[in-house]
PDB file of C-alpha atoms in Angstrom:
ATOM      1  CA  MET A   1      23.273 -40.455 143.064  1.00 50.00           C
ATOM      2  CA  GLU A   2      25.206 -39.516 139.875  1.00 60.00           C
ATOM      3  CA  THR A   3      23.315 -40.280 136.861  1.00 75.00           C
ATOM      4  CA  GLU A   4      25.290 -42.325 134.506  1.00 86.00           C
ATOM      5  CA  LYS A   5      26.250 -40.592 131.065  1.00 93.00           C
ATOM      6  CA  LEU A   6      24.911 -41.526 127.671  1.00 96.00           C
ATOM      7  CA  LYS A   7      27.514 -43.499 125.871  1.00 98.00           C
ATOM      8  CA  ILE A   8      28.019 -42.435 122.199  1.00 98.00           C
ATOM      9  CA  ALA A   9      29.927 -44.343 119.904  1.00 98.00           C
ATOM     10  CA  ILE A  10      31.931 -42.322 117.172  1.00 98.00           C
ATOM     11  CA  GLN A  11      34.399 -43.045 114.489  1.00 95.00           C
ATOM     12  CA  GLY A  12      37.676 -41.351 115.277  1.00 94.00           C
ATOM     13  CA  VAL A  13      39.147 -39.983 118.478  1.00 94.00           C
ATOM     14  CA  LYS A  14      38.640 -37.058 120.935  1.00 94.00           C
ATOM     15  CA  GLY A  15      38.593 -33.907 118.972  1.00 95.00           C
ATOM     16  CA  SER A  16      37.185 -35.410 115.776  1.00 95.00           C
ATOM     17  CA  PHE A  17      34.245 -33.721 113.903  1.00 96.00           C
ATOM     18  CA  HIS A  18      32.081 -36.712 114.726  1.00 97.00           C
ATOM     19  CA  GLU A  19      32.742 -35.873 118.562  1.00 97.00           C
ATOM     20  CA  GLU A  20      31.757 -32.326 117.835  1.00 96.00           C
ATOM     21  CA  ALA A  21      28.553 -33.556 116.182  1.00 97.00           C
ATOM     22  CA  ALA A  22      27.715 -35.776 119.283  1.00 98.00           C
ATOM     23  CA  TYR A  23      28.050 -32.800 121.507  1.00 97.00           C
ATOM     24  CA  LYS A  24      26.059 -30.656 119.258  1.00 96.00           C
ATOM     25  CA  TYR A  25      23.149 -33.316 119.452  1.00 96.00           C
ATOM     26  CA  PHE A  26      23.338 -34.623 123.025  1.00 96.00           C
ATOM     27  CA  GLY A  27      25.022 -31.655 124.855  1.00 95.00           C
ATOM     28  CA  ASN A  28      28.368 -31.953 126.715  1.00 93.00           C
ATOM     29  CA  ASP A  29      27.234 -34.284 129.502  1.00 94.00           C
ATOM     30  CA  ILE A  30      28.178 -37.301 127.530  1.00 97.00           C
ATOM     31  CA  GLU A  31      30.777 -40.106 127.019  1.00 97.00           C
ATOM     32  CA  THR A  32      32.137 -40.755 123.665  1.00 97.00           C
ATOM     33  CA  LEU A  33      33.405 -44.077 122.720  1.00 98.00           C
ATOM     34  CA  GLU A  34      36.325 -43.928 120.168  1.00 97.00           C
ATOM     35  CA  CYS A  35      36.153 -46.371 117.463  1.00 96.00           C
ATOM     36  CA  GLU A  36      38.580 -47.110 114.555  1.00 93.00           C
ATOM     37  CA  SER A  37      35.902 -47.673 112.081  1.00 94.00           C
ATOM     38  CA  PHE A  38      32.224 -46.964 111.385  1.00 96.00           C
ATOM     39  CA  LYS A  39      31.591 -50.722 111.634  1.00 97.00           C
ATOM     40  CA  ARG A  40      32.993 -50.944 115.024  1.00 98.00           C
ATOM     41  CA  THR A  41      30.640 -47.989 116.065  1.00 98.00           C
ATOM     42  CA  CYS A  42      27.567 -50.216 114.873  1.00 98.00           C
ATOM     43  CA  GLU A  43      28.983 -53.315 116.744  1.00 98.00           C
ATOM     44  CA  LEU A  44      29.018 -51.491 119.853  1.00 98.00           C
ATOM     45  CA  LEU A  45      25.438 -50.276 119.524  1.00 98.00           C
ATOM     46  CA  LYS A  46      24.540 -53.802 118.377  1.00 97.00           C
ATOM     47  CA  GLN A  47      26.193 -55.342 121.622  1.00 97.00           C
ATOM     48  CA  ASP A  48      24.330 -52.436 123.724  1.00 96.00           C
ATOM     49  CA  LYS A  49      27.840 -51.072 124.869  1.00 97.00           C
ATOM     50  CA  ALA A  50      26.806 -47.860 123.384  1.00 98.00           C
ATOM     51  CA  ASP A  51      23.541 -45.878 123.649  1.00 97.00           C
ATOM     52  CA  PHE A  52      23.760 -44.257 120.333  1.00 98.00           C
ATOM     53  CA  VAL A  53      25.810 -43.880 117.237  1.00 98.00           C
ATOM     54  CA  VAL A  54      26.806 -40.571 115.350  1.00 98.00           C
ATOM     55  CA  MET A  55      27.549 -41.521 111.678  1.00 98.00           C
ATOM     56  CA  ALA A  56      28.511 -39.029 109.017  1.00 97.00           C
ATOM     57  CA  ILE A  57      26.405 -39.730 105.854  1.00 97.00           C
ATOM     58  CA  GLU A  58      27.177 -36.925 103.489  1.00 95.00           C
ATOM     59  CA  ASN A  59      29.508 -34.065 102.986  1.00 91.00           C
ATOM     60  CA  SER A  60      28.478 -30.971 100.838  1.00 88.00           C
ATOM     61  CA  ILE A  61      31.827 -31.299  98.871  1.00 84.00           C
ATOM     62  CA  ALA A  62      32.792 -34.999  99.111  1.00 83.00           C
ATOM     63  CA  GLY A  63      29.270 -36.269  98.412  1.00 88.00           C
ATOM     64  CA  SER A  64      27.567 -39.263 100.009  1.00 93.00           C
ATOM     65  CA  ILE A  65      29.640 -41.692 102.203  1.00 93.00           C
ATOM     66  CA  LEU A  66      28.495 -44.741 100.284  1.00 93.00           C
ATOM     67  CA  PRO A  67      29.969 -47.530 102.688  1.00 93.00           C
ATOM     68  CA  ASN A  68      27.854 -46.041 105.363  1.00 96.00           C
ATOM     69  CA  TYR A  69      24.657 -46.745 103.355  1.00 95.00           C
ATOM     70  CA  ASN A  70      25.765 -50.554 103.393  1.00 93.00           C
ATOM     71  CA  LEU A  71      25.907 -50.224 107.251  1.00 96.00           C
ATOM     72  CA  LEU A  72      22.462 -49.043 107.509  1.00 96.00           C
ATOM     73  CA  ARG A  73      21.416 -51.705 105.463  1.00 93.00           C
ATOM     74  CA  ASP A  74      23.243 -54.491 107.297  1.00 94.00           C
ATOM     75  CA  TYR A  75      22.366 -53.426 110.872  1.00 96.00           C
ATOM     76  CA  ARG A  76      18.981 -51.847 110.369  1.00 95.00           C
ATOM     77  CA  PHE A  77      19.361 -49.346 113.226  1.00 97.00           C
ATOM     78  CA  HIS A  78      16.742 -46.583 113.764  1.00 97.00           C
ATOM     79  CA  ILE A  79      17.509 -43.237 112.749  1.00 97.00           C
ATOM     80  CA  LEU A  80      16.870 -40.972 115.641  1.00 96.00           C
ATOM     81  CA  GLY A  81      17.832 -37.583 114.165  1.00 96.00           C
ATOM     82  CA  GLU A  82      20.277 -35.713 112.216  1.00 97.00           C
ATOM     83  CA  VAL A  83      22.988 -32.892 112.719  1.00 97.00           C
ATOM     84  CA  HIS A  84      24.529 -30.571 110.339  1.00 96.00           C
ATOM     85  CA  LEU A  85      27.941 -29.417 111.226  1.00 96.00           C
ATOM     86  CA  HIS A  86      30.046 -26.578 109.451  1.00 94.00           C
ATOM     87  CA  ILE A  87      33.271 -27.982 108.624  1.00 94.00           C
ATOM     88  CA  GLN A  88      36.243 -25.863 108.953  1.00 95.00           C
ATOM     89  CA  GLN A  89      39.875 -27.406 108.227  1.00 97.00           C
ATOM     90  CA  HIS A  90      43.081 -26.231 109.443  1.00 98.00           C
ATOM     91  CA  LEU A  91      46.595 -27.212 108.982  1.00 98.00           C
ATOM     92  CA  LEU A  92      47.997 -28.365 112.331  1.00 98.00           C
ATOM     93  CA  ALA A  93      51.639 -29.203 113.277  1.00 98.00           C
ATOM     94  CA  LEU A  94      53.939 -29.364 116.436  1.00 98.00           C
ATOM     95  CA  PRO A  95      54.416 -25.819 118.174  1.00 97.00           C
ATOM     96  CA  GLY A  96      57.163 -23.800 116.400  1.00 95.00           C
ATOM     97  CA  THR A  97      56.830 -25.474 113.071  1.00 96.00           C
ATOM     98  CA  LYS A  98      56.959 -23.422 109.924  1.00 95.00           C
ATOM     99  CA  LEU A  99      55.139 -23.955 106.665  1.00 95.00           C
ATOM    100  CA  ALA A 100      58.459 -24.578 105.041  1.00 95.00           C
ATOM    101  CA  ASP A 101      59.138 -27.474 107.424  1.00 97.00           C
ATOM    102  CA  ILE A 102      56.386 -29.391 106.206  1.00 97.00           C
ATOM    103  CA  LYS A 103      57.028 -32.549 103.985  1.00 98.00           C
ATOM    104  CA  PHE A 104      54.074 -34.638 104.910  1.00 98.00           C
ATOM    105  CA  VAL A 105      50.277 -34.032 105.301  1.00 98.00           C
ATOM    106  CA  GLU A 106      47.993 -36.538 107.013  1.00 98.00           C
ATOM    107  CA  SER A 107      44.314 -36.706 107.282  1.00 97.00           C
ATOM    108  CA  HIS A 108      41.071 -38.579 106.408  1.00 93.00           C
ATOM    109  CA  PRO A 109      40.501 -39.230 102.751  1.00 92.00           C
ATOM    110  CA  ILE A 110      37.269 -36.961 102.659  1.00 90.00           C
ATOM    111  CA  ALA A 111      39.090 -33.990 104.536  1.00 94.00           C
ATOM    112  CA  ILE A 112      41.827 -34.204 101.993  1.00 95.00           C
ATOM    113  CA  ARG A 113      39.410 -34.093  99.069  1.00 92.00           C
ATOM    114  CA  GLN A 114      37.832 -30.985 100.900  1.00 92.00           C
ATOM    115  CA  CYS A 115      41.199 -29.164 100.785  1.00 95.00           C
ATOM    116  CA  ASP A 116      42.419 -30.168  97.419  1.00 94.00           C
ATOM    117  CA  GLU A 117      42.731 -26.884  96.157  1.00 95.00           C
ATOM    118  CA  PHE A 118      45.064 -25.667  99.009  1.00 97.00           C
ATOM    119  CA  LEU A 119      47.098 -28.922  98.745  1.00 97.00           C
ATOM    120  CA  SER A 120      47.599 -28.338  94.999  1.00 97.00           C
ATOM    121  CA  GLU A 121      49.465 -25.202  95.799  1.00 97.00           C
ATOM    122  CA  HIS A 122      51.982 -27.659  97.583  1.00 97.00           C
ATOM    123  CA  PRO A 123      52.796 -30.181  95.103  1.00 97.00           C
ATOM    124  CA  GLU A 124      56.061 -31.028  97.083  1.00 97.00           C
ATOM    125  CA  TRP A 125      54.127 -32.416  99.950  1.00 98.00           C
ATOM    126  CA  ILE A 126      53.536 -36.127 100.355  1.00 98.00           C
ATOM    127  CA  VAL A 127      49.731 -36.384 101.206  1.00 98.00           C
ATOM    128  CA  LYS A 128      48.755 -39.657 103.412  1.00 97.00           C
ATOM    129  CA  GLU A 129      45.428 -40.816 104.210  1.00 96.00           C
ATOM    130  CA  GLY A 130      44.568 -41.501 107.871  1.00 93.00           C
ATOM    131  CA  MET A 131      41.863 -43.299 109.794  1.00 88.00           C
ATOM    132  CA  ASP A 132      40.457 -39.797 111.230  1.00 91.00           C
ATOM    133  CA  THR A 133      41.409 -36.125 111.178  1.00 95.00           C
ATOM    134  CA  ALA A 134      42.020 -36.053 114.778  1.00 96.00           C
ATOM    135  CA  ALA A 135      43.736 -39.343 115.088  1.00 95.00           C
ATOM    136  CA  CYS A 136      46.156 -37.932 112.558  1.00 97.00           C
ATOM    137  CA  ALA A 137      46.557 -34.946 114.807  1.00 97.00           C
ATOM    138  CA  GLN A 138      47.300 -37.037 117.824  1.00 97.00           C
ATOM    139  CA  SER A 139      50.024 -39.094 116.093  1.00 97.00           C
ATOM    140  CA  ILE A 140      51.814 -35.966 115.294  1.00 97.00           C
ATOM    141  CA  VAL A 141      52.116 -35.359 118.940  1.00 97.00           C
ATOM    142  CA  SER A 142      52.608 -39.115 120.190  1.00 97.00           C
ATOM    143  CA  GLU A 143      55.389 -39.687 117.431  1.00 97.00           C
ATOM    144  CA  LYS A 144      56.915 -36.416 117.550  1.00 96.00           C
ATOM    145  CA  LEU A 145      56.331 -35.811 113.956  1.00 97.00           C
ATOM    146  CA  THR A 146      58.389 -32.525 113.075  1.00 96.00           C
ATOM    147  CA  THR A 147      57.947 -32.398 109.309  1.00 97.00           C
ATOM    148  CA  THR A 148      54.327 -33.703 109.218  1.00 98.00           C
ATOM    149  CA  ALA A 149      51.148 -31.664 109.282  1.00 98.00           C
ATOM    150  CA  ALA A 150      47.532 -32.900 109.919  1.00 98.00           C
ATOM    151  CA  ILE A 151      44.340 -31.491 108.431  1.00 98.00           C
ATOM    152  CA  ALA A 152      41.943 -31.312 111.250  1.00 97.00           C
ATOM    153  CA  GLY A 153      39.619 -29.086 113.242  1.00 96.00           C
ATOM    154  CA  GLU A 154      40.367 -26.523 115.916  1.00 96.00           C
ATOM    155  CA  ALA A 155      38.944 -28.907 118.577  1.00 95.00           C
ATOM    156  CA  ALA A 156      41.917 -31.412 117.646  1.00 96.00           C
ATOM    157  CA  ALA A 157      44.385 -28.456 117.935  1.00 97.00           C
ATOM    158  CA  LYS A 158      43.469 -27.558 121.591  1.00 97.00           C
ATOM    159  CA  ILE A 159      43.114 -31.255 122.721  1.00 96.00           C
ATOM    160  CA  TYR A 160      46.502 -32.197 121.438  1.00 97.00           C
ATOM    161  CA  GLY A 161      48.297 -28.834 121.856  1.00 97.00           C
ATOM    162  CA  LEU A 162      49.075 -28.293 118.049  1.00 98.00           C
ATOM    163  CA  ASP A 163      49.713 -24.774 116.504  1.00 97.00           C
ATOM    164  CA  ILE A 164      47.278 -23.888 113.536  1.00 98.00           C
ATOM    165  CA  ILE A 165      49.859 -22.888 110.854  1.00 97.00           C
ATOM    166  CA  GLU A 166      47.154 -22.267 108.219  1.00 97.00           C
ATOM    167  CA  ARG A 167      43.614 -21.682 108.803  1.00 97.00           C
ATOM    168  CA  ARG A 168      40.388 -22.538 106.851  1.00 97.00           C
ATOM    169  CA  ILE A 169      42.190 -24.428 104.133  1.00 97.00           C
ATOM    170  CA  GLU A 170      38.846 -25.913 102.773  1.00 94.00           C
ATOM    171  CA  THR A 171      38.136 -25.247  99.195  1.00 92.00           C
ATOM    172  CA  ASN A 172      34.501 -24.384  99.936  1.00 90.00           C
ATOM    173  CA  LYS A 173      34.033 -22.042 102.943  1.00 88.00           C
ATOM    174  CA  LYS A 174      30.262 -23.417 103.191  1.00 89.00           C
ATOM    175  CA  ASN A 175      31.659 -27.006 103.611  1.00 89.00           C
ATOM    176  CA  ALA A 176      28.963 -28.949 105.799  1.00 93.00           C
ATOM    177  CA  THR A 177      28.561 -32.635 107.041  1.00 95.00           C
ATOM    178  CA  ARG A 178      25.460 -34.319 107.696  1.00 97.00           C
ATOM    179  CA  PHE A 179      25.467 -36.758 110.798  1.00 98.00           C
ATOM    180  CA  LEU A 180      22.766 -39.498 111.518  1.00 98.00           C
ATOM    181  CA  ILE A 181      22.101 -40.277 115.051  1.00 98.00           C
ATOM    182  CA  LEU A 182      21.156 -44.306 115.385  1.00 98.00           C
ATOM    183  CA  SER A 183      19.465 -46.034 117.974  1.00 97.00           C
ATOM    184  CA  ASN A 184      18.783 -49.781 118.698  1.00 94.00           C
ATOM    185  CA  GLU A 185      15.294 -49.057 119.355  1.00 91.00           C
ATOM    186  CA  VAL A 186      12.543 -47.067 117.686  1.00 88.00           C
ATOM    187  CA  VAL A 187      11.988 -43.804 119.592  1.00 83.00           C
ATOM    188  CA  GLU A 188       8.851 -41.843 118.400  1.00 82.00           C
ATOM    189  CA  GLN A 189       9.709 -38.123 117.619  1.00 84.00           C
ATOM    190  CA  LYS A 190       7.058 -35.747 118.203  1.00 86.00           C
ATOM    191  CA  ASN A 191       6.321 -33.445 115.561  1.00 92.00           C
ATOM    192  CA  ALA A 192       8.478 -35.435 113.105  1.00 96.00           C
ATOM    193  CA  ASN A 193       8.789 -33.835 109.664  1.00 96.00           C
ATOM    194  CA  LYS A 194      11.465 -35.796 107.766  1.00 98.00           C
ATOM    195  CA  ALA A 195      11.897 -39.404 107.161  1.00 98.00           C
ATOM    196  CA  SER A 196      14.699 -41.721 105.783  1.00 98.00           C
ATOM    197  CA  LEU A 197      13.064 -44.517 103.582  1.00 98.00           C
ATOM    198  CA  SER A 198      14.645 -47.383 101.676  1.00 97.00           C
ATOM    199  CA  PHE A 199      12.921 -49.587  99.159  1.00 96.00           C
ATOM    200  CA  GLN A 200      13.329 -51.734  95.805  1.00 94.00           C
ATOM    201  CA  THR A 201      11.522 -51.266  92.691  1.00 91.00           C
ATOM    202  CA  GLY A 202      10.728 -53.727  89.831  1.00 79.00           C
ATOM    203  CA  ASN A 203      12.463 -53.449  86.522  1.00 76.00           C
ATOM    204  CA  ALA A 204       9.730 -52.347  84.397  1.00 79.00           C
ATOM    205  CA  VAL A 205       9.872 -48.952  82.547  1.00 84.00           C
ATOM    206  CA  GLY A 206       9.133 -46.153  84.853  1.00 89.00           C
ATOM    207  CA  SER A 207       8.841 -48.170  88.076  1.00 92.00           C
ATOM    208  CA  LEU A 208      10.943 -45.758  90.099  1.00 93.00           C
ATOM    209  CA  ALA A 209       9.240 -42.556  88.167  1.00 95.00           C
ATOM    210  CA  ILE A 210       5.989 -43.903  89.803  1.00 96.00           C
ATOM    211  CA  ILE A 211       7.085 -44.095  93.086  1.00 96.00           C
ATOM    212  CA  LEU A 212       8.516 -40.530  92.885  1.00 95.00           C
ATOM    213  CA  GLN A 213       5.255 -39.207  91.589  1.00 97.00           C
ATOM    214  CA  CYS A 214       3.501 -40.666  94.612  1.00 97.00           C
ATOM    215  CA  PHE A 215       5.513 -38.222  96.855  1.00 97.00           C
ATOM    216  CA  ALA A 216       4.869 -35.385  94.355  1.00 97.00           C
ATOM    217  CA  GLU A 217       1.129 -35.972  94.341  1.00 97.00           C
ATOM    218  CA  GLN A 218       1.026 -35.745  98.273  1.00 97.00           C
ATOM    219  CA  ASN A 219       3.126 -32.600  98.302  1.00 97.00           C
ATOM    220  CA  VAL A 220       5.902 -34.512 100.092  1.00 98.00           C
ATOM    221  CA  ASN A 221       9.341 -32.956  99.033  1.00 97.00           C
ATOM    222  CA  LEU A 222      12.008 -35.454  98.068  1.00 96.00           C
ATOM    223  CA  SER A 223      15.395 -33.910  99.504  1.00 95.00           C
ATOM    224  CA  LYS A 224      17.682 -36.826  98.777  1.00 96.00           C
ATOM    225  CA  ILE A 225      17.815 -39.956  96.691  1.00 96.00           C
ATOM    226  CA  GLN A 226      20.766 -42.559  96.722  1.00 96.00           C
ATOM    227  CA  SER A 227      21.026 -45.682  94.854  1.00 94.00           C
ATOM    228  CA  MET A 228      23.160 -48.849  95.881  1.00 93.00           C
ATOM    229  CA  PRO A 229      23.398 -52.004  94.115  1.00 90.00           C
ATOM    230  CA  VAL A 230      21.620 -54.927  95.791  1.00 87.00           C
ATOM    231  CA  VAL A 231      24.508 -57.378  96.798  1.00 82.00           C
ATOM    232  CA  GLY A 232      24.661 -60.434  94.339  1.00 80.00           C
ATOM    233  CA  LYS A 233      21.836 -59.338  92.067  1.00 81.00           C
ATOM    234  CA  ARG A 234      22.551 -57.899  88.719  1.00 79.00           C
ATOM    235  CA  ASN A 235      20.666 -54.701  87.709  1.00 79.00           C
ATOM    236  CA  GLU A 236      18.912 -54.253  91.019  1.00 85.00           C
ATOM    237  CA  TYR A 237      19.151 -51.442  93.364  1.00 90.00           C
ATOM    238  CA  ASP A 238      18.211 -50.461  97.006  1.00 93.00           C
ATOM    239  CA  PHE A 239      16.945 -46.892  96.797  1.00 96.00           C
ATOM    240  CA  TYR A 240      17.502 -44.591  99.896  1.00 97.00           C
ATOM    241  CA  VAL A 241      15.393 -41.234  99.860  1.00 97.00           C
ATOM    242  CA  ASP A 242      15.002 -38.591 102.499  1.00 98.00           C
ATOM    243  CA  VAL A 243      11.515 -36.923 102.251  1.00 98.00           C
ATOM    244  CA  GLU A 244       9.999 -33.883 104.066  1.00 97.00           C
ATOM    245  CA  TRP A 245       6.460 -32.820 104.754  1.00 97.00           C
ATOM    246  CA  LYS A 246       4.334 -30.162 106.422  1.00 96.00           C
ATOM    247  CA  LYS A 247       1.104 -32.122 106.824  1.00 96.00           C
ATOM    248  CA  GLN A 248       1.328 -35.633 108.571  1.00 96.00           C
ATOM    249  CA  SER A 249      -1.629 -36.798 106.675  1.00 97.00           C
ATOM    250  CA  ASP A 250       0.167 -35.901 103.200  1.00 98.00           C
ATOM    251  CA  TYR A 251       3.088 -38.172 104.311  1.00 98.00           C
ATOM    252  CA  ASP A 252       0.844 -41.100 105.482  1.00 97.00           C
ATOM    253  CA  ALA A 253      -1.012 -41.084 102.241  1.00 98.00           C
ATOM    254  CA  ALA A 254       2.150 -41.014 100.282  1.00 98.00           C
ATOM    255  CA  ILE A 255       3.568 -44.029 102.150  1.00 98.00           C
ATOM    256  CA  ARG A 256       0.315 -46.018 101.452  1.00 97.00           C
ATOM    257  CA  LYS A 257       0.809 -45.265  97.796  1.00 97.00           C
ATOM    258  CA  VAL A 258       4.473 -46.072  97.626  1.00 97.00           C
ATOM    259  CA  LEU A 259       3.897 -49.455  99.438  1.00 96.00           C
ATOM    260  CA  LYS A 260       1.725 -50.496  96.562  1.00 94.00           C
ATOM    261  CA  HIS A 261       4.628 -49.935  94.166  1.00 94.00           C
ATOM    262  CA  SER A 262       7.576 -50.988  96.032  1.00 95.00           C
ATOM    263  CA  VAL A 263       9.473 -54.152  97.391  1.00 93.00           C
ATOM    264  CA  ASN A 264      11.513 -54.438 100.768  1.00 94.00           C
ATOM    265  CA  PHE A 265      10.032 -51.018 101.801  1.00 96.00           C
ATOM    266  CA  ASN A 266      11.576 -49.960 105.215  1.00 96.00           C
ATOM    267  CA  ILE A 267      11.015 -46.685 107.382  1.00 96.00           C
ATOM    268  CA  MET A 268      14.626 -46.223 108.550  1.00 97.00           C
ATOM    269  CA  GLY A 269      13.652 -43.273 110.617  1.00 97.00           C
ATOM    270  CA  GLU A 270      11.140 -40.518 111.240  1.00 97.00           C
ATOM    271  CA  TYR A 271      12.341 -37.565 113.023  1.00 97.00           C
ATOM    272  CA  VAL A 272      12.599 -33.692 113.207  1.00 95.00           C
ATOM    273  CA  LYS A 273      14.477 -31.931 110.389  1.00 95.00           C
ATOM    274  CA  ASN A 274      17.620 -30.162 111.734  1.00 88.00           C
ATOM    275  CA  GLU A 275      19.418 -27.919 109.167  1.00 73.00           C
ATOM    276  CA  ARG A 276      21.217 -25.744 111.825  1.00 67.00           C
ATOM    277  CA  VAL A 277      24.753 -25.452 111.012  1.00 59.00           C
TER     278      VAL A 277
END
C-alpha cells in the first residue's frame, strides 16, 4: 500500500524558493500545496489540510520579513526546524528573447530588492511587483509576454521552459534566506540546541537589558532579536529572540531566570540549529 505523501503548504507556486526549501528539509517525496499568501499557508495548517508550513522569516539582504512575525503571533504554531537556502536570482524570459527586447521586469518585492544594483543599470525598464518569483515566471509563459522578464530561480526556468538571459543578478552573491518549518503540534526534537522565544517586558528602565543578561550569564548565545509593536498598545512591544546553547542545563537555567522578568513568555519552538546553505 502506497504511503500518503506529506503535504507541505508553501507561499508561491512550483519552482519557487519556498518549494526548494521544502524539498531541502523534507526530501523530494512530498506534495507541495501552492498558496497565494503566507496567511493562506497558515489557514491550511490550521484546518489540517497541510501537515507543515514552510515560511521565509529573514533574508541576508532584505532583512526580517515582519508580516510573518505577526502570523507567528496570531497562529501560535510550533517551530519544528529551520532551513537556510542560498538564493541565486536570474533574469528569465521566453526562449529567443534578447536583453534589448525587455521593457518590463516582474518579481516578488524582496527579490527585486535583492537585485537593485543590476536593475539600476537598466533605468528604462518598468519594474513591477508580483506575488512570487516563480508565479511571475509562470505568467510570462501563460500570457506569452514577449517584452517581460522575471527575476526567479533556476528551478522556475526549468519548470516553465524559460531562458536564463542573465545569471546571478543578485547584488550580494552570499544572498541567503532562512525558512521556518511550522507544525500544528509540538514535536520534541532530540539534541535541540536552538530555540525561538517571544516575550514582553515592563516599561522600567533596563527591563530588556535584564532579560538579555539572563541569557549571557548562562552562556546562552542570542543570535537574533526582533521587536514588533503590541497591537493597540502604545509603547509596548513583543520581542522575538533566537537563542543557541551548548549545554541543555545552561538553557534551562536561563529560561527559569527570564520567566521572572518577562510577561507573556512563549517558547515558539526548540529545534536543531541548521546553517547549511
